[in-house]
Short mmCIF file of C-alpha atoms in Angstrom, two decimals:
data_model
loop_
_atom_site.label_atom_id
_atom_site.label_comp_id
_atom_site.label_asym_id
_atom_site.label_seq_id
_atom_site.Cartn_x
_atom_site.Cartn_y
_atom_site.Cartn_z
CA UNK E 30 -32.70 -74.18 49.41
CA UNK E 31 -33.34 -76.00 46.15
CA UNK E 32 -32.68 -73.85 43.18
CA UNK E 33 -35.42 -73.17 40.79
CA UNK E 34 -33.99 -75.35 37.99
CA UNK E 35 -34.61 -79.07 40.39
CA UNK E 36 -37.92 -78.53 39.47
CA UNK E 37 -36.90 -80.37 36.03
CA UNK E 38 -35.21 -82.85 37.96
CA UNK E 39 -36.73 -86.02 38.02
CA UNK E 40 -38.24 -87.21 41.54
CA UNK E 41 -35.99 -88.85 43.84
CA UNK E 42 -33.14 -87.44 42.30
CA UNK E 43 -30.59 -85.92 44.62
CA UNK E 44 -28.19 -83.58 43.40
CA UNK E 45 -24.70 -84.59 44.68
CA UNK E 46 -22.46 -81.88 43.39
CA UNK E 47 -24.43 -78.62 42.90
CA UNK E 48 -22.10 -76.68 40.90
CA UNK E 49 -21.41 -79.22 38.34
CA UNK E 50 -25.57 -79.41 38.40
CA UNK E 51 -25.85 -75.39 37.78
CA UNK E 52 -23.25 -75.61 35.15
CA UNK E 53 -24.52 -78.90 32.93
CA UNK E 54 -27.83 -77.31 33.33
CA UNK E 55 -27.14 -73.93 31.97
CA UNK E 56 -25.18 -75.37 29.03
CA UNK E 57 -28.38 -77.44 28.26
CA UNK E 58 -30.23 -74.19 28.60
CA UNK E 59 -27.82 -72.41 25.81
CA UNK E 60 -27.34 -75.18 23.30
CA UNK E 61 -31.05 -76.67 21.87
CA UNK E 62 -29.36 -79.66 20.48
CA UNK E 63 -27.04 -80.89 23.20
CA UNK E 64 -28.59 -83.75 25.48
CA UNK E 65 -30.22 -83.03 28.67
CA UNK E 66 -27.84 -83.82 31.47
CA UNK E 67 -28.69 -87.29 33.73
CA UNK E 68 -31.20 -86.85 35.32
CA UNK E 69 -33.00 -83.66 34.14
CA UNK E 70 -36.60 -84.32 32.94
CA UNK E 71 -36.35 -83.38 29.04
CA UNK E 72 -40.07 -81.91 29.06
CA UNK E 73 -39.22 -79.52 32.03
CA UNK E 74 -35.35 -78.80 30.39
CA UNK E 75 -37.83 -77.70 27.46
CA UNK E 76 -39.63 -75.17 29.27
CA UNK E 77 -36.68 -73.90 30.84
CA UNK E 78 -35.48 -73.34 27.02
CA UNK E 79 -38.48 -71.67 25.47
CA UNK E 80 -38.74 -69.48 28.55
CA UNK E 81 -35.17 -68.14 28.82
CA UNK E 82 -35.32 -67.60 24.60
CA UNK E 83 -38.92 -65.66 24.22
CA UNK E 84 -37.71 -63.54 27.23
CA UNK E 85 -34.50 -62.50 25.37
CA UNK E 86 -35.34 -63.02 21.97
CA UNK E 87 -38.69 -60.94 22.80
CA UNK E 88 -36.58 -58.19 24.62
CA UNK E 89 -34.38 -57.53 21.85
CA UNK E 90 -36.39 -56.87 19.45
CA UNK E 91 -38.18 -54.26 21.64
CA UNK E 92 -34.45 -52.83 21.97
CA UNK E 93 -33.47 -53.54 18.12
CA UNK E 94 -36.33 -52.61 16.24
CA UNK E 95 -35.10 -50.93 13.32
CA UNK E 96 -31.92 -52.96 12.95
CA UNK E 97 -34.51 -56.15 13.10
CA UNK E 98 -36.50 -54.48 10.11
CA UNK E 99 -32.97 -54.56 7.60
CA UNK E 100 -32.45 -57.99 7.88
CA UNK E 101 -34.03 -60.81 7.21
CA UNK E 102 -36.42 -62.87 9.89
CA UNK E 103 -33.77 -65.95 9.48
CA UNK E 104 -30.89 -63.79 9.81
CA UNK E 105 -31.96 -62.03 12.79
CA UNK E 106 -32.89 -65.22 14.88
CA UNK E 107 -29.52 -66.87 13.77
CA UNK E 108 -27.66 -63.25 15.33
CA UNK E 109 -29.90 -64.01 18.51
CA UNK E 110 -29.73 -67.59 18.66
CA UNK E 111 -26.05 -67.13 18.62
CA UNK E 112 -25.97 -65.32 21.54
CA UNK E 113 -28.05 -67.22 23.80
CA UNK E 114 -25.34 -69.93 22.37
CA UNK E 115 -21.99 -68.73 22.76
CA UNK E 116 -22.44 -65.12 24.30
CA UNK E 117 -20.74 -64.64 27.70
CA UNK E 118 -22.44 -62.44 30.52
CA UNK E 119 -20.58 -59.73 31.77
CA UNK E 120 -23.63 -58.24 33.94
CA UNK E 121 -26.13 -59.69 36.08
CA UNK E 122 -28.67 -56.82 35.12
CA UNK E 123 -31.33 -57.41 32.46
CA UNK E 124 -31.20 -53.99 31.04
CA UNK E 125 -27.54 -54.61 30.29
CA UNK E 126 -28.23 -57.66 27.52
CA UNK E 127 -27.91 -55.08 24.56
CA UNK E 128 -24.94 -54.08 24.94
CA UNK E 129 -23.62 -57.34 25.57
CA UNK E 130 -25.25 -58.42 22.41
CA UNK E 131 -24.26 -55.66 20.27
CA UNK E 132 -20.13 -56.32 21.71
CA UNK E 133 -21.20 -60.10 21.22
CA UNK E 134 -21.83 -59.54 17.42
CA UNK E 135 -18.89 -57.32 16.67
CA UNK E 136 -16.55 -59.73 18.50
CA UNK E 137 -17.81 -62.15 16.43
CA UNK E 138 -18.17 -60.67 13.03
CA UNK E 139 -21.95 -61.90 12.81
CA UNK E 140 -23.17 -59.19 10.96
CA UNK E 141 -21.59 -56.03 8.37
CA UNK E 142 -20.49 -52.57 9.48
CA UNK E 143 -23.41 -50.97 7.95
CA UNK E 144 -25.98 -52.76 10.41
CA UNK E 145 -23.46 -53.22 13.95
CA UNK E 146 -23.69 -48.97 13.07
CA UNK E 147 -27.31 -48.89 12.81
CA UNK E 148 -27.20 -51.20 15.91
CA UNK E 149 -24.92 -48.90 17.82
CA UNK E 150 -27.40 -45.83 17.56
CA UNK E 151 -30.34 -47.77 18.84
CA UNK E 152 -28.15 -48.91 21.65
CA UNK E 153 -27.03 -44.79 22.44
CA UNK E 154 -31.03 -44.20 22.06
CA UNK E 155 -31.96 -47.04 24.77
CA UNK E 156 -29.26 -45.53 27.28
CA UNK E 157 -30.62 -42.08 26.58
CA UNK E 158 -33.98 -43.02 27.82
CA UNK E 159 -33.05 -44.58 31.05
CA UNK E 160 -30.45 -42.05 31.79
CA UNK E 161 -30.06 -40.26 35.22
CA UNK E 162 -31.55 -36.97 35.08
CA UNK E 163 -29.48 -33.38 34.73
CA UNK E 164 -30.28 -30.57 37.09
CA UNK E 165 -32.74 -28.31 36.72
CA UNK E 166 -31.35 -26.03 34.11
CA UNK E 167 -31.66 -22.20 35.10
CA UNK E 168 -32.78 -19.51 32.97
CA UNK E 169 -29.72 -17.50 31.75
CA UNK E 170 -31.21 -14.41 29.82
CA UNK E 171 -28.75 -12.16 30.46
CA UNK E 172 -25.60 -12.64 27.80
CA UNK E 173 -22.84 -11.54 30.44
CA UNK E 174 -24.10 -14.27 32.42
CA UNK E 175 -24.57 -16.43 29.85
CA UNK E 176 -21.14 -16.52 28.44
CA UNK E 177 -19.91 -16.83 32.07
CA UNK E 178 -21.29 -20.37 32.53
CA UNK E 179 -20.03 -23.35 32.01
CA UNK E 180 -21.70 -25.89 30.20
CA UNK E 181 -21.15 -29.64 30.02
CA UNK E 182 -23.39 -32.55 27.86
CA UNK E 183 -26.71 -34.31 29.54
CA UNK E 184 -26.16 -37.28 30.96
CA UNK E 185 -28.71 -38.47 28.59
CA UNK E 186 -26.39 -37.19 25.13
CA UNK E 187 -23.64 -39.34 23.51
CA UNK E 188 -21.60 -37.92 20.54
CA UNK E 189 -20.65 -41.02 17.83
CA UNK E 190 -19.01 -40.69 14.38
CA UNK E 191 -20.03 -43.35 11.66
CA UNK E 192 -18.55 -44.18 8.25
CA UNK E 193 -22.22 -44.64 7.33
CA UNK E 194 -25.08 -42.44 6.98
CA UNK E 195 -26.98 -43.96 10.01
CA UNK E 196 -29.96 -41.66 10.47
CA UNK E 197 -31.02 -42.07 6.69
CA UNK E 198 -33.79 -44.96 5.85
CA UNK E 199 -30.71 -46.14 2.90
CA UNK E 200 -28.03 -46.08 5.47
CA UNK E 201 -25.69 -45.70 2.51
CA UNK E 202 -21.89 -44.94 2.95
CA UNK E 203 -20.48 -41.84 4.01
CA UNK E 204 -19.10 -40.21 7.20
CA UNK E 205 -21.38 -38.85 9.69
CA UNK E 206 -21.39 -37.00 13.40
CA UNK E 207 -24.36 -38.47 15.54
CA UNK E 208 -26.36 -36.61 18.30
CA UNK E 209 -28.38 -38.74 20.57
CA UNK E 210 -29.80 -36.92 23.88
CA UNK E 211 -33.08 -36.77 25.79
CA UNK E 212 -34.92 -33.81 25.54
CA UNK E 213 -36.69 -31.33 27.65
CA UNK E 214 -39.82 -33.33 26.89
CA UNK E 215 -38.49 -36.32 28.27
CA UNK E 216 -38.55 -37.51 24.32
CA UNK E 217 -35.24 -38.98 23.32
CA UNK E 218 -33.83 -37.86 19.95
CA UNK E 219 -31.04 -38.30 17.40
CA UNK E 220 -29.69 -36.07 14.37
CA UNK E 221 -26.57 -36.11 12.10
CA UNK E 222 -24.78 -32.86 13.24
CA UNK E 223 -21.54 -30.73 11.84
CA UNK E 224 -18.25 -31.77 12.27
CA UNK E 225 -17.90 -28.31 14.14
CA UNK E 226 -20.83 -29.17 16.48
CA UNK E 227 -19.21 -32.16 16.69
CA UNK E 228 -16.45 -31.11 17.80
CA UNK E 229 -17.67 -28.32 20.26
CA UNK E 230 -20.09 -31.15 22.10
CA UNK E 231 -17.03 -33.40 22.19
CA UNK E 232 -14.78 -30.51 24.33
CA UNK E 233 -18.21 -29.70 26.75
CA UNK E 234 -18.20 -33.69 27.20
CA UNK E 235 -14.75 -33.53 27.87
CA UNK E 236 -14.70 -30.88 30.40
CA UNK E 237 -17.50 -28.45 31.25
CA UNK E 238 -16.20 -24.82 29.76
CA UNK E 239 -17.98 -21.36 29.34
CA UNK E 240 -18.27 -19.27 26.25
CA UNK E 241 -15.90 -16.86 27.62
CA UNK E 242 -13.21 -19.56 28.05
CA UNK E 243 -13.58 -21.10 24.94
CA UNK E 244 -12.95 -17.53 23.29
CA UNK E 245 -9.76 -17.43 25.63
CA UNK E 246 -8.46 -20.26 23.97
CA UNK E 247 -9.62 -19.07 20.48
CA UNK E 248 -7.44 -16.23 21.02
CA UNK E 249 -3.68 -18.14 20.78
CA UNK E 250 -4.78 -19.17 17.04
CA UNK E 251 -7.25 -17.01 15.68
CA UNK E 252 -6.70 -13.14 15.52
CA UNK E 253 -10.30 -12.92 15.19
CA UNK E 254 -11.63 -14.98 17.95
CA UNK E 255 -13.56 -12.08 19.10
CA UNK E 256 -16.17 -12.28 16.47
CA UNK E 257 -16.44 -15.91 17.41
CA UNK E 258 -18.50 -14.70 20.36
CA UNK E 259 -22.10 -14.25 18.86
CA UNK E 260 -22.36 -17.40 16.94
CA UNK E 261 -20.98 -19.65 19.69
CA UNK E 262 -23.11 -17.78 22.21
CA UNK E 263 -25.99 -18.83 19.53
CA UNK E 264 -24.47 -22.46 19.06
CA UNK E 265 -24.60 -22.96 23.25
CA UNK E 266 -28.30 -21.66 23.82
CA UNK E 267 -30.02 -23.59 21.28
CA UNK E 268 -28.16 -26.63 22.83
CA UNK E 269 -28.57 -26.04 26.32
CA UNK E 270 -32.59 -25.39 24.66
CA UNK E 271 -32.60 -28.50 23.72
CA UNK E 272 -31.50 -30.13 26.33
CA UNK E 273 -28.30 -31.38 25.04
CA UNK E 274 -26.34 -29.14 27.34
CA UNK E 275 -27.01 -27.89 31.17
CA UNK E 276 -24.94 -25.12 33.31
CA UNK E 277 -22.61 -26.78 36.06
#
């Protein structure tokens, strides 16, 4: 069976050495300037070119849309056209091409720190929204009960820390703990929390744990890890409310 791509070839042509066909043509696809290999029809090579670029090009800025809006239009075709260029597939699956463009730009330097951060929250939001769904989280009204479950982060959440104020419009320096999740609503959100939220969504991502564990291990370095109890307890529920945690 012919591949797609011999439709550019011209009639009469036969392909001796298919491989070294796929390869030539897919370079020709990548680089706009290079020549068409012998034998491929320049006006169907064309096609092949616009189609593969408006699909990608069009895709990522559906992904990238407020990293798109910092820079300027020339700047953010060169980062794309660069990738289509030199970028090297480690997927087969569409829905993979952000990340690979996002490791593609930071491998390569194309763009500052400030905007491969920006880039990197967009990139947690678009996994958020296509995450696999948690179980159906119970109601636990009672506090003995409560404190007795253990909790562990949505699928949908992903904990980041940024030297740059990424959820601000300036983006301007400064170090900050990023929530992205999916909530309840099926609406996926993001927020700068605490460095002690932080840090408590970082140990339930680690390893599912209970309120009543976590005070355990309070108790070998805090004398008063009793009184620890209500505003954890508090800390946990609005969490699990918001769908950022769910009982395992």
């Amino acid at each position: 069976m012919k591949s797609p791509a011999s439709a550019v070839f011209n009639r009469g042509q036969k392909v001796s050495d298919e491989k070294h066909y796929r390869d030539a043509f897919v370079a020709s696809l990548r680089n706009m300037d290079a020549e068409p290999p012998e034998g491929l029809a320049a006006a169907g090579l064309a096609v092949y070119r616009r189609l593969l670029r408006n699909n990608v090009y069009n895709f990522l800025d559906r992904c990238y849309v407020r990293t798109a809006t910092m820079l300027d239009s020339a700047a953010w075709q060169e980062a794309k056209a660069h990738f289509i260029t030199h970028g090297q597939a480690t997927s087969p699956y569409f829905s993979d091409i952000p990340v690979q463009f996002l490791a593609h730009l930071r491998h390569h330097a194309l763009l500052d720190a400030r905007l491969l951060a920006v880039m990197d929250v967009e990139c947690r939001e678009l996994a958020a929204e296509i995450a696999t769904d948690d179980p159906a989280t119970p109601i636990l009204i009672d506090d003995e009960a409560f404190d007795d479950a253990r909790l562990a982060l949505s699928a949908s959440a992903s904990l980041a820390a940024y030297d740059w104020q990424v959820h601000e419009n300036t983006v301007s320096a400064g170090r900050t703990y990023s929530l992205v999740w999916r909530d309840p609503a099926e609406q996926v959100q993001c927020a700068a929390i605490s460095a002690a939220d932080f840090s408590l969504l970082q140990q339930l991502h680690d390893a599912p744990d209970s309120v009543n564990t976590l005070i355990a291990a309070l108790r070998d370095c805090l004398a008063d890890a009793e009184a620890q109890r209500l505003p954890l307890r508090h800390a946990l529920r609005r969490w699990l409310a918001l769908g950022v945690l769910y009982p395992v």
